[in-house]
Coordinates of C-alpha atoms and ligand atoms in Angstrom, one line a residue:
M1 CA -21.7 106.2 54.7
I2 CA -23.9 106.3 57.9
G3 CA -25.7 103.2 59.1
L4 CA -29.4 103.2 58.7
M5 CA -30.3 101.7 62.1
Q6 CA -32.5 103.5 64.7
D7 CA -31.2 105.9 67.2
W8 CA -32.6 104.4 70.4
P9 CA -31.0 106.3 73.2
L10 CA -29.6 104.0 76.0
L11 CA -31.6 105.3 79.0
C12 CA -31.7 103.7 82.4
H13 CA -35.4 103.9 82.9
K14 CA -35.8 101.8 79.7
I15 CA -34.3 99.0 81.7
L16 CA -37.2 99.1 84.2
D17 CA -39.7 99.5 81.3
Y18 CA -38.3 96.3 79.8
A19 CA -38.4 94.4 83.2
A20 CA -42.0 95.5 83.7
I21 CA -43.0 94.3 80.2
Q22 CA -41.1 91.1 79.9
H23 CA -40.6 90.1 83.6
G24 CA -43.4 92.1 85.2
G25 CA -44.4 89.4 87.7
R26 CA -40.8 88.7 88.8
E27 CA -40.4 89.5 92.4
I28 CA -38.3 92.0 94.3
V29 CA -38.0 90.8 97.9
S30 CA -36.7 93.3 100.4
R31 CA -35.8 93.1 104.1
S32 CA -37.4 96.3 105.1
V33 CA -35.7 98.7 107.6
E34 CA -38.9 98.4 109.7
G35 CA -38.3 94.6 109.9
P36 CA -40.7 92.6 107.9
I37 CA -39.9 91.1 104.4
V38 CA -41.7 93.1 101.7
R39 CA -42.6 91.6 98.3
T40 CA -43.1 93.6 95.2
T41 CA -42.6 93.0 91.4
Y42 CA -40.9 94.7 88.5
A43 CA -44.3 95.9 87.3
Q44 CA -45.1 97.4 90.7
A45 CA -41.6 99.0 91.0
R46 CA -42.1 100.7 87.6
A47 CA -45.5 102.0 88.6
R48 CA -44.0 103.5 91.8
A49 CA -40.9 104.8 90.0
L50 CA -43.3 106.7 87.7
K51 CA -44.9 108.2 90.8
V52 CA -41.5 109.2 92.1
A53 CA -40.7 110.9 88.9
Q54 CA -44.1 112.7 88.7
R55 CA -43.8 113.8 92.4
L56 CA -40.3 115.1 91.9
E57 CA -41.3 117.1 88.9
R58 CA -44.3 118.5 90.7
A59 CA -42.0 119.6 93.6
G60 CA -39.9 121.6 91.0
F61 CA -37.0 119.2 90.5
S62 CA -35.8 118.8 87.0
E63 CA -33.1 117.5 84.6
G64 CA -29.6 117.6 86.0
D65 CA -30.6 118.1 89.7
R66 CA -28.6 116.0 92.0
I67 CA -30.9 114.0 94.3
A68 CA -29.0 112.2 97.2
T69 CA -29.9 108.8 98.6
M70 CA -28.6 107.5 101.9
A71 CA -30.2 104.1 102.1
W72 CA -29.8 100.3 102.2
N73 CA -30.6 98.0 99.3
T74 CA -34.4 97.8 99.2
A75 CA -37.1 98.0 96.5
N76 CA -37.9 101.6 97.7
H77 CA -34.3 102.6 97.0
L78 CA -34.4 100.9 93.6
E79 CA -37.6 102.6 92.5
A80 CA -36.3 106.0 93.7
W81 CA -33.2 105.6 91.5
Y82 CA -35.3 104.9 88.4
G83 CA -37.8 107.7 89.3
I84 CA -35.0 110.2 89.7
N85 CA -33.5 109.1 86.4
G86 CA -36.9 109.3 84.7
I87 CA -37.0 113.1 85.0
G88 CA -33.3 113.4 83.9
A89 CA -32.2 114.0 87.5
V90 CA -29.1 112.4 88.9
Y91 CA -29.2 109.9 91.8
H92 CA -26.3 110.6 94.2
T93 CA -25.5 107.7 96.5
L94 CA -24.0 108.6 99.9
N95 CA -22.0 106.1 101.9
P96 CA -23.4 106.4 105.5
R97 CA -20.3 104.8 106.9
L98 CA -18.3 108.0 106.2
F99 CA -17.8 110.7 108.8
P100 CA -20.7 113.2 108.9
E101 CA -18.4 116.1 108.0
Q102 CA -17.2 114.1 105.0
I103 CA -20.8 113.4 103.9
A104 CA -21.8 117.1 104.3
W105 CA -18.7 118.1 102.2
I106 CA -19.6 115.6 99.5
M107 CA -23.3 116.8 99.4
N108 CA -22.2 120.5 99.2
H109 CA -19.7 119.7 96.5
A110 CA -22.4 117.9 94.5
E111 CA -25.0 120.6 95.4
D112 CA -27.6 118.0 96.2
K113 CA -31.2 119.4 96.2
A114 CA -33.1 116.6 97.9
L115 CA -32.3 113.6 100.1
F116 CA -34.0 110.2 100.2
V117 CA -33.0 108.6 103.5
D118 CA -33.7 105.4 105.4
L119 CA -35.0 105.5 109.0
T120 CA -31.7 104.0 110.1
F121 CA -29.8 107.1 108.9
L122 CA -32.3 109.8 109.9
P123 CA -30.3 110.7 113.0
L124 CA -27.3 111.1 110.8
A125 CA -29.2 113.2 108.3
E126 CA -30.4 115.4 111.1
K127 CA -26.7 116.3 111.8
I128 CA -25.8 116.7 108.1
V129 CA -28.7 118.4 106.4
P130 CA -28.5 121.7 108.3
Q131 CA -24.9 122.0 106.9
V132 CA -26.1 121.6 103.3
P133 CA -28.1 124.7 102.3
T134 CA -29.0 123.4 98.8
I135 CA -31.3 120.7 100.2
R136 CA -34.9 121.6 99.8
Q137 CA -36.7 118.3 100.6
V138 CA -35.9 115.2 102.7
V139 CA -38.0 112.1 102.0
V140 CA -37.8 109.4 104.6
F141 CA -38.3 105.9 103.2
T142 CA -41.2 104.8 105.5
D143 CA -44.9 105.3 105.9
A144 CA -46.8 107.7 108.2
A145 CA -47.2 105.1 110.9
H146 CA -43.4 104.6 111.3
M147 CA -42.4 108.2 110.7
P148 CA -40.5 109.4 113.8
Q149 CA -40.3 113.0 115.2
T150 CA -37.5 114.8 113.5
S151 CA -35.7 118.1 113.8
L152 CA -35.7 118.3 109.9
A153 CA -38.5 120.8 109.0
N154 CA -38.6 119.7 105.4
A155 CA -38.9 116.0 106.0
I156 CA -41.8 113.8 104.9
A157 CA -42.6 110.1 104.9
Y158 CA -42.0 108.5 101.5
E159 CA -45.5 106.8 101.3
E160 CA -47.2 110.1 102.2
W161 CA -45.2 112.0 99.7
L162 CA -45.9 109.4 97.0
K163 CA -49.7 109.6 97.7
E164 CA -49.8 112.9 96.0
A165 CA -48.9 111.3 92.6
D166 CA -51.0 108.9 90.5
G167 CA -48.2 107.7 88.3
D168 CA -49.8 109.0 85.1
F169 CA -46.5 110.3 83.8
A170 CA -44.2 109.8 80.8
W171 CA -40.4 109.5 81.3
K172 CA -38.5 112.5 80.0
T173 CA -36.8 112.1 76.7
L174 CA -33.1 112.6 77.3
D175 CA -29.8 112.4 75.5
E176 CA -28.1 109.1 76.4
N177 CA -25.0 111.0 77.4
A178 CA -26.9 112.9 80.1
A179 CA -25.7 112.3 83.7
C180 CA -27.8 109.8 85.6
G181 CA -25.8 109.0 88.8
M182 CA -23.0 110.2 91.0
C183 CA -20.8 108.5 93.5
Y184 CA -17.8 109.9 95.3
T185 CA -14.7 107.8 95.8
S186 CA -13.4 108.0 99.3
G187 CA -9.7 108.4 98.4
T188 CA -7.3 107.6 101.2
T189 CA -5.7 111.0 100.8
G190 CA -7.2 114.4 99.8
D191 CA -10.9 115.2 99.3
P192 CA -13.3 112.7 97.9
K193 CA -13.7 112.8 94.1
G194 CA -17.1 112.7 92.3
V195 CA -17.7 110.1 89.5
V196 CA -20.5 111.0 87.2
Y197 CA -22.2 108.1 85.4
S198 CA -24.2 108.7 82.2
H199 CA -27.4 106.8 81.1
R200 CA -25.3 105.4 78.3
S201 CA -22.5 104.2 80.5
N202 CA -24.8 102.6 83.0
V203 CA -26.8 100.8 80.3
L204 CA -23.7 99.5 78.6
H205 CA -22.2 98.5 81.9
A206 CA -25.3 96.5 82.7
L207 CA -25.1 94.7 79.3
I208 CA -21.5 94.0 79.9
A209 CA -22.0 92.8 83.5
S210 CA -24.7 90.3 82.6
T211 CA -22.7 88.5 79.9
P212 CA -21.7 84.9 80.7
N213 CA -17.9 85.8 80.9
A214 CA -18.8 88.4 83.5
M215 CA -21.6 87.9 86.1
G216 CA -23.6 85.7 83.7
I217 CA -27.0 86.3 85.3
S218 CA -30.3 85.5 83.6
A219 CA -34.1 85.4 84.1
R220 CA -33.7 82.1 85.8
D221 CA -31.4 83.5 88.5
V222 CA -32.3 84.8 92.0
V223 CA -29.9 87.6 92.5
M224 CA -29.0 89.1 95.9
P225 CA -26.8 92.2 95.8
V226 CA -25.4 92.3 99.3
V227 CA -22.9 95.0 98.1
P228 CA -24.7 98.2 98.8
M229 CA -26.2 100.5 96.1
F230 CA -24.0 103.2 97.8
H231 CA -20.9 101.2 97.0
A232 CA -20.2 101.7 93.3
N233 CA -23.7 101.1 92.0
A234 CA -24.1 97.7 93.8
W235 CA -21.7 96.6 91.1
G236 CA -24.2 97.3 88.5
L237 CA -26.7 94.7 89.8
A238 CA -29.5 97.3 90.3
Q239 CA -29.5 97.7 86.5
S240 CA -28.3 94.3 85.2
A241 CA -30.8 92.2 87.3
P242 CA -33.9 94.0 85.9
M243 CA -32.3 94.0 82.5
V244 CA -32.3 90.2 82.4
G245 CA -35.3 89.7 84.6
S246 CA -33.7 88.0 87.6
K247 CA -35.7 87.8 90.8
L248 CA -34.0 90.4 93.1
V249 CA -33.5 89.9 96.8
M250 CA -32.6 93.1 98.6
P251 CA -31.0 92.5 102.0
G252 CA -31.8 95.9 103.6
G253 CA -29.7 96.8 106.6
R254 CA -28.9 93.5 108.2
M255 CA -25.5 92.2 107.1
D256 CA -24.8 89.6 109.8
G257 CA -24.2 86.0 108.9
E258 CA -27.6 84.8 110.1
A259 CA -29.6 87.5 108.3
I260 CA -27.7 86.9 105.0
W261 CA -28.1 83.1 105.3
E262 CA -31.9 83.4 106.0
L263 CA -32.4 85.2 102.7
L264 CA -30.0 83.0 100.7
D265 CA -31.9 80.0 101.9
G266 CA -35.4 81.3 102.2
E267 CA -35.5 83.0 98.8
K268 CA -33.4 80.3 97.1
V269 CA -30.8 82.9 96.0
S270 CA -28.6 81.5 93.1
F271 CA -26.2 84.5 92.7
T272 CA -24.9 87.0 95.2
A273 CA -22.1 89.5 95.4
A274 CA -20.2 91.4 98.2
V275 CA -16.8 92.3 99.7
P276 CA -14.8 89.6 101.5
T277 CA -15.7 90.9 105.0
V278 CA -19.4 90.0 104.5
W279 CA -18.4 86.5 103.4
L280 CA -16.1 86.1 106.4
M281 CA -19.2 86.7 108.6
L282 CA -21.3 84.3 106.6
L283 CA -18.7 81.5 106.6
Q284 CA -18.2 81.9 110.3
Y285 CA -22.0 81.6 110.8
L286 CA -22.1 78.5 108.6
E287 CA -19.2 76.9 110.5
Q288 CA -20.9 77.6 113.9
T289 CA -24.3 76.4 113.0
G290 CA -23.5 73.6 110.5
K291 CA -25.9 75.1 108.0
A292 CA -25.4 74.7 104.2
L293 CA -26.0 76.6 101.0
P294 CA -28.0 74.3 98.8
H295 CA -29.4 76.9 96.4
L296 CA -26.4 79.2 95.9
K297 CA -24.5 78.6 92.7
R298 CA -22.2 81.6 92.3
V299 CA -20.7 84.4 94.5
V300 CA -18.9 87.3 93.1
I301 CA -16.2 88.6 95.6
G302 CA -14.4 91.9 95.1
G303 CA -13.7 95.3 96.5
S304 CA -10.6 93.8 98.1
A305 CA -8.6 90.7 97.3
C306 CA -10.5 87.5 97.9
P307 CA -8.3 85.3 100.1
R308 CA -7.5 81.9 98.7
A309 CA -8.9 80.2 101.9
M310 CA -12.3 81.9 101.2
T311 CA -12.5 80.6 97.7
E312 CA -11.5 77.1 98.9
K313 CA -14.1 77.1 101.6
F314 CA -17.0 78.2 99.3
E315 CA -16.0 75.7 96.6
K316 CA -15.0 72.7 98.7
N317 CA -17.4 72.9 101.7
Y318 CA -20.5 74.5 100.1
D319 CA -20.1 73.7 96.3
V320 CA -20.5 77.4 95.4
E321 CA -18.4 78.8 92.6
V322 CA -16.4 81.9 93.5
V323 CA -15.9 84.6 90.9
H324 CA -13.2 86.9 92.0
A325 CA -13.7 90.4 90.5
W326 CA -11.9 93.7 90.5
G327 CA -13.3 97.1 89.8
M328 CA -13.5 100.7 90.9
T329 CA -16.2 103.4 91.4
E330 CA -14.6 105.1 88.4
M331 CA -15.4 102.0 86.3
S332 CA -19.1 101.7 87.0
P333 CA -17.5 99.5 88.6
L334 CA -16.6 96.2 86.8
G335 CA -13.0 96.0 85.5
S336 CA -12.3 92.2 85.4
L337 CA -13.8 88.9 86.5
C338 CA -12.2 85.6 87.1
T339 CA -14.4 83.3 85.1
M340 CA -12.5 80.5 83.4
K341 CA -11.4 80.5 79.8
P342 CA -10.8 77.1 78.2
D343 CA -7.1 77.5 78.9
Y344 CA -7.9 77.2 82.6
A345 CA -11.3 75.6 82.8
G346 CA -9.8 72.1 83.2
L347 CA -7.7 72.9 86.2
T348 CA -8.6 71.4 89.6
G349 CA -7.3 71.7 93.2
E350 CA -4.4 74.0 94.0
A351 CA -3.8 74.8 90.3
R352 CA -7.4 76.1 90.0
L353 CA -7.0 78.1 93.2
D354 CA -3.9 79.7 91.8
I355 CA -6.0 81.1 89.0
A356 CA -9.0 81.9 91.1
Q357 CA -6.8 84.2 93.2
K358 CA -6.3 86.4 90.2
Q359 CA -8.7 89.2 89.6
G360 CA -9.5 87.8 86.2
F361 CA -9.8 89.1 82.6
A362 CA -11.4 92.2 81.3
P363 CA -14.8 91.8 79.6
F364 CA -15.7 93.5 76.3
G365 CA -15.8 97.2 76.9
V366 CA -12.7 97.3 79.2
E367 CA -9.2 97.9 77.8
M368 CA -6.4 97.2 80.1
K369 CA -2.6 97.7 80.3
V370 CA 0.2 97.6 82.8
T371 CA 3.0 100.1 82.5
D372 CA 6.1 101.4 84.2
D373 CA 6.2 104.9 85.6
D374 CA 7.2 106.3 82.1
D375 CA 4.1 104.7 80.5
V376 CA 6.1 102.0 78.8
E377 CA 3.8 98.9 78.6
H378 CA 4.9 95.7 80.4
P379 CA 4.6 92.3 78.7
W380 CA 1.7 90.0 79.6
D381 CA 4.0 87.5 81.3
G382 CA 2.1 87.1 84.6
R383 CA 5.1 88.4 86.5
T384 CA 6.1 92.0 85.6
F385 CA 4.0 94.3 87.6
G386 CA 3.4 98.0 87.2
R387 CA 0.7 100.7 87.1
L388 CA -2.7 99.3 85.9
K389 CA -4.4 101.6 83.4
V390 CA -7.9 101.2 81.8
R391 CA -10.3 102.7 79.3
G392 CA -13.7 102.0 78.0
P393 CA -17.3 103.3 77.6
A394 CA -18.1 102.8 81.3
V395 CA -14.8 104.2 82.6
A396 CA -14.7 107.8 83.9
R397 CA -13.0 110.4 81.6
A398 CA -12.8 113.0 84.4
Y399 CA -13.9 113.6 88.0
Y400 CA -16.7 116.1 88.8
G401 CA -15.3 119.6 88.9
G402 CA -12.0 118.5 87.3
A403 CA -10.3 117.1 90.4
G404 CA -7.6 114.4 89.9
A405 CA -6.9 115.4 86.3
D406 CA -3.4 113.8 86.4
Q407 CA -5.0 110.3 86.6
F408 CA -6.3 110.7 83.0
D409 CA -4.0 110.9 79.9
E410 CA -4.7 112.3 76.5
D411 CA -5.3 108.9 75.0
G412 CA -8.1 108.3 77.4
W413 CA -6.3 105.9 79.8
F414 CA -7.2 106.2 83.4
D415 CA -4.5 105.4 85.9
T416 CA -6.2 103.2 88.5
G417 CA -3.6 103.6 91.2
D418 CA -3.4 99.8 91.4
V419 CA -0.3 97.8 90.8
A420 CA -0.8 94.6 88.8
H421 CA 0.5 92.1 86.3
I422 CA -1.3 90.4 83.5
D423 CA -0.6 86.8 82.4
P424 CA -0.4 85.5 78.8
H425 CA -4.1 84.5 78.9
G426 CA -5.2 88.0 79.9
Y427 CA -5.7 87.3 83.6
M428 CA -4.8 90.3 85.7
Q429 CA -3.7 90.1 89.3
I430 CA -3.5 93.0 91.6
T431 CA -0.4 93.0 93.8
D432 CA -1.1 96.3 95.6
R433 CA -2.4 99.8 95.7
A434 CA 0.5 101.9 94.4
K435 CA 0.5 103.8 97.8
D436 CA 0.6 100.6 99.9
V437 CA 3.3 98.5 98.2
I438 CA 6.3 97.9 100.4
K439 CA 9.6 99.1 98.8
S440 CA 12.5 97.1 100.1
G441 CA 16.0 97.5 98.7
G442 CA 14.6 99.0 95.5
E443 CA 12.2 96.0 94.9
W444 CA 8.5 95.8 95.6
I445 CA 6.8 93.4 98.0
S446 CA 3.1 92.8 97.5
T447 CA 1.1 93.4 100.7
I448 CA -1.9 91.5 99.2
D449 CA 0.2 88.4 98.8
L450 CA 1.4 88.5 102.4
E451 CA -2.2 89.2 103.7
N452 CA -3.7 86.3 101.6
L453 CA -1.1 83.9 102.9
A454 CA -1.6 85.0 106.5
V455 CA -5.4 84.5 106.4
G456 CA -4.8 81.0 105.0
H457 CA -3.5 80.1 108.5
P458 CA -6.3 78.4 110.5
D459 CA -5.8 80.7 113.6
V460 CA -5.9 84.0 111.7
A461 CA -9.1 86.0 111.3
E462 CA -7.6 89.0 109.5
A463 CA -4.2 90.4 108.6
A464 CA -2.6 93.5 107.1
A465 CA 0.9 94.1 105.9
I466 CA 2.5 97.5 106.0
G467 CA 6.0 98.9 105.2
I468 CA 8.0 100.1 108.2
A469 CA 11.0 102.4 107.7
H470 CA 14.3 100.5 107.8
P471 CA 17.8 102.0 107.9
K472 CA 19.2 99.6 105.4
W473 CA 16.3 98.4 103.2
D474 CA 14.2 101.6 103.1
E475 CA 11.1 99.6 104.1
R476 CA 10.5 96.2 105.5
P477 CA 7.2 94.4 106.0
L478 CA 5.3 94.3 109.3
L479 CA 2.4 91.9 109.6
V480 CA -0.5 93.0 111.8
V481 CA -2.7 90.1 112.7
V482 CA -6.1 89.6 114.4
R483 CA -6.3 86.1 115.8
K484 CA -9.6 84.1 115.6
E485 CA -11.4 84.0 118.9
G486 CA -9.8 81.8 121.4
R487 CA -6.7 81.0 119.2
Q488 CA -3.2 81.6 120.5
T489 CA -0.9 81.4 117.4
T490 CA 2.6 83.0 117.8
K491 CA 4.9 85.1 115.6
E492 CA 7.2 82.1 115.3
E493 CA 4.4 79.7 114.2
L494 CA 3.2 82.2 111.6
L495 CA 6.6 82.8 110.1
E496 CA 7.2 79.1 110.0
F497 CA 3.8 78.8 108.1
F498 CA 5.1 81.4 105.6
A499 CA 8.5 79.7 105.1
G500 CA 8.8 78.2 101.6
K501 CA 5.6 79.9 100.4
I502 CA 7.2 83.2 99.5
A503 CA 10.6 84.5 98.6
K504 CA 12.9 84.8 101.7
W505 CA 13.2 88.5 101.3
W506 CA 9.4 88.9 101.4
M507 CA 9.3 87.4 104.9
P508 CA 7.8 89.9 107.4
D509 CA 10.4 91.3 109.8
D510 CA 7.9 91.2 112.6
V511 CA 4.4 90.2 113.5
V512 CA 2.1 92.1 116.0
F513 CA -1.2 90.9 117.3
V514 CA -4.1 93.4 117.6
D515 CA -7.8 93.1 118.6
Q516 CA -9.0 94.8 115.4
I517 CA -7.8 96.3 112.1
P518 CA -9.4 99.6 110.9
H519 CA -11.6 99.5 107.8
T520 CA -12.7 102.1 105.3
A521 CA -16.3 102.9 104.6
T522 CA -16.3 100.4 101.8
G523 CA -14.8 97.6 103.9
K524 CA -11.2 97.9 102.8
I525 CA -8.3 97.7 105.3
Q526 CA -7.4 101.3 106.2
K527 CA -3.7 101.3 105.6
T528 CA -3.2 105.0 106.2
T529 CA -4.6 104.7 109.7
L530 CA -2.5 101.5 110.4
R531 CA 0.6 103.2 109.1
D532 CA -0.1 106.2 111.5
Q533 CA -0.6 103.7 114.3
F534 CA 2.7 102.1 113.7
R535 CA 4.6 105.2 112.6
D536 CA 7.1 105.0 115.5
Y537 CA 7.4 101.2 115.4
R538 CA 10.9 99.9 115.5
L539 CA 11.5 96.6 113.7
P540 CA 13.7 94.1 115.6
T541 CA 15.8 94.0 112.4
A542 CA 16.4 97.8 112.3
Ligands
AMP601 P1 -13.9 101.3 95.2 O1 -13.9 102.4 94.2 O2 -14.3 101.7 96.5 O3 -14.7 100.1 94.7 O4 -12.4 100.8 95.3 C1 -11.6 100.4 94.2 C2 -10.3 99.8 94.6 O5 -10.6 98.7 95.4 C3 -9.5 99.3 93.5 O6 -8.7 100.4 92.9 C4 -8.6 98.3 94.2 O7 -7.5 98.9 94.9 C5 -9.5 97.7 95.3 N1 -10.1 96.5 94.8 C6 -11.3 96.3 94.2 N2 -11.4 95.0 94.0 C7 -10.3 94.3 94.3 C8 -9.9 93.0 94.3 N3 -10.6 92.0 93.8 N4 -8.6 92.7 94.8 C9 -7.8 93.7 95.2 N5 -8.2 95.0 95.3 C10 -9.4 95.3 94.9

């Protein structure tokens, strides 16, 4: 027997329709690339998205075409996404922090047909676009007055381009399984791999993301996605904020502590999300200036492990709840969030911090298990760690073009490449990337644990642990440390700080101090580069 309910396809542009109807006057505030703060609304964004769709169709673009964007979080970028989706085309976010050759490779692989680009990245686009023969049109997010000279013959200012459309346009009717977005993961080895989102997966992800156990945002929130739209869909906020009618604050290209604080304070932001490096800058700015965060209620921190000291500072000094989250581009991206079940809700102090350090539990729509290398499932005992595998309606079932097929099994489980354990209440904790874990005497040492501990020291700005070859133990940990400005902590002091906090055999064999630690385009510590840098390093214990 088949249910007799309506077949209402889950389409992304229906989210913007809904926002315009129910929350039409709710603001979208952007720090524009040209400088000033620009205010618009969901109703206006929808009107302009319809123009984008109409203009794209007039220019000959159609369903399935990949339309690249290389842009900061702004209302322009948002309406372009929805406009692209509205003709059944596929937005393809490019991470401008990648090397130009890598971006060109990705664009050629996706066969992008057009590019929407911010002024900031026009010089980069001038280098890349000539290497991508499929690109027919470049649209620069600006108006005629700000449009610079460019070597790109097919470039036009966005506002000029939009003028040729009146917005009298109806969204295309599509299958909800049609592709709507693409994002390549910058794997640490091998070529980048393309993740292809569908309308259905994005809508379901937005629903899942806004539930109270996950991000828990509503029409009463002011949401600022600091995490870029080019980093795993801005963690779904470009869809879930309009879906629930939150006011949206788009920070544009300025990510420094002062700029972020100005928006948090001036726009009364209640909810924000980004990787730990952004919050490191904000917290330093707050410490230097003595400023506070009177409006901010919750901050979601993920992309890399959120250090315990960061959670503690936000909660103790600024009364802001930290929600630690884990996810992947392949998961749209949310996989787990550390909100509190009743089992943990009553905890305070160090006991609460112990839980807050975990990456949290999976929301509805994410199945999770931890296995050994032979796919035998480990118990949920909070100790036994192994390969973390996931499945669900917003999890990839393949990469574009069939790359990386060995990460997917026939039962639909995706091997994340992360190493984790799960506790009896379902709280997952990442201990490492499978490639980064330190293998010492047949046992594993968690680099994340060592790094978290190190940044808990008052003199340490950042730390990375890597395995160094050892004749007896196979590998032993080396701790690479960036000191805070003007601080002089020593190896001996640091190791003393570690003593008693970890198993003796986890103690780093050596500590080296450096001026900076390399990062990937999504703000993670670049372990491959560090390992190369210390390839010939001899540990004092070797
Ligand atoms: P990306 O697809 O760029 O978002 O990267 C996904 C990877 O980032 C995951 O597979 C993890 O290795 C790492 N990651 C994301 N969130 C966390 C977190 N909260 N703690 C530790 N690692 C994380």
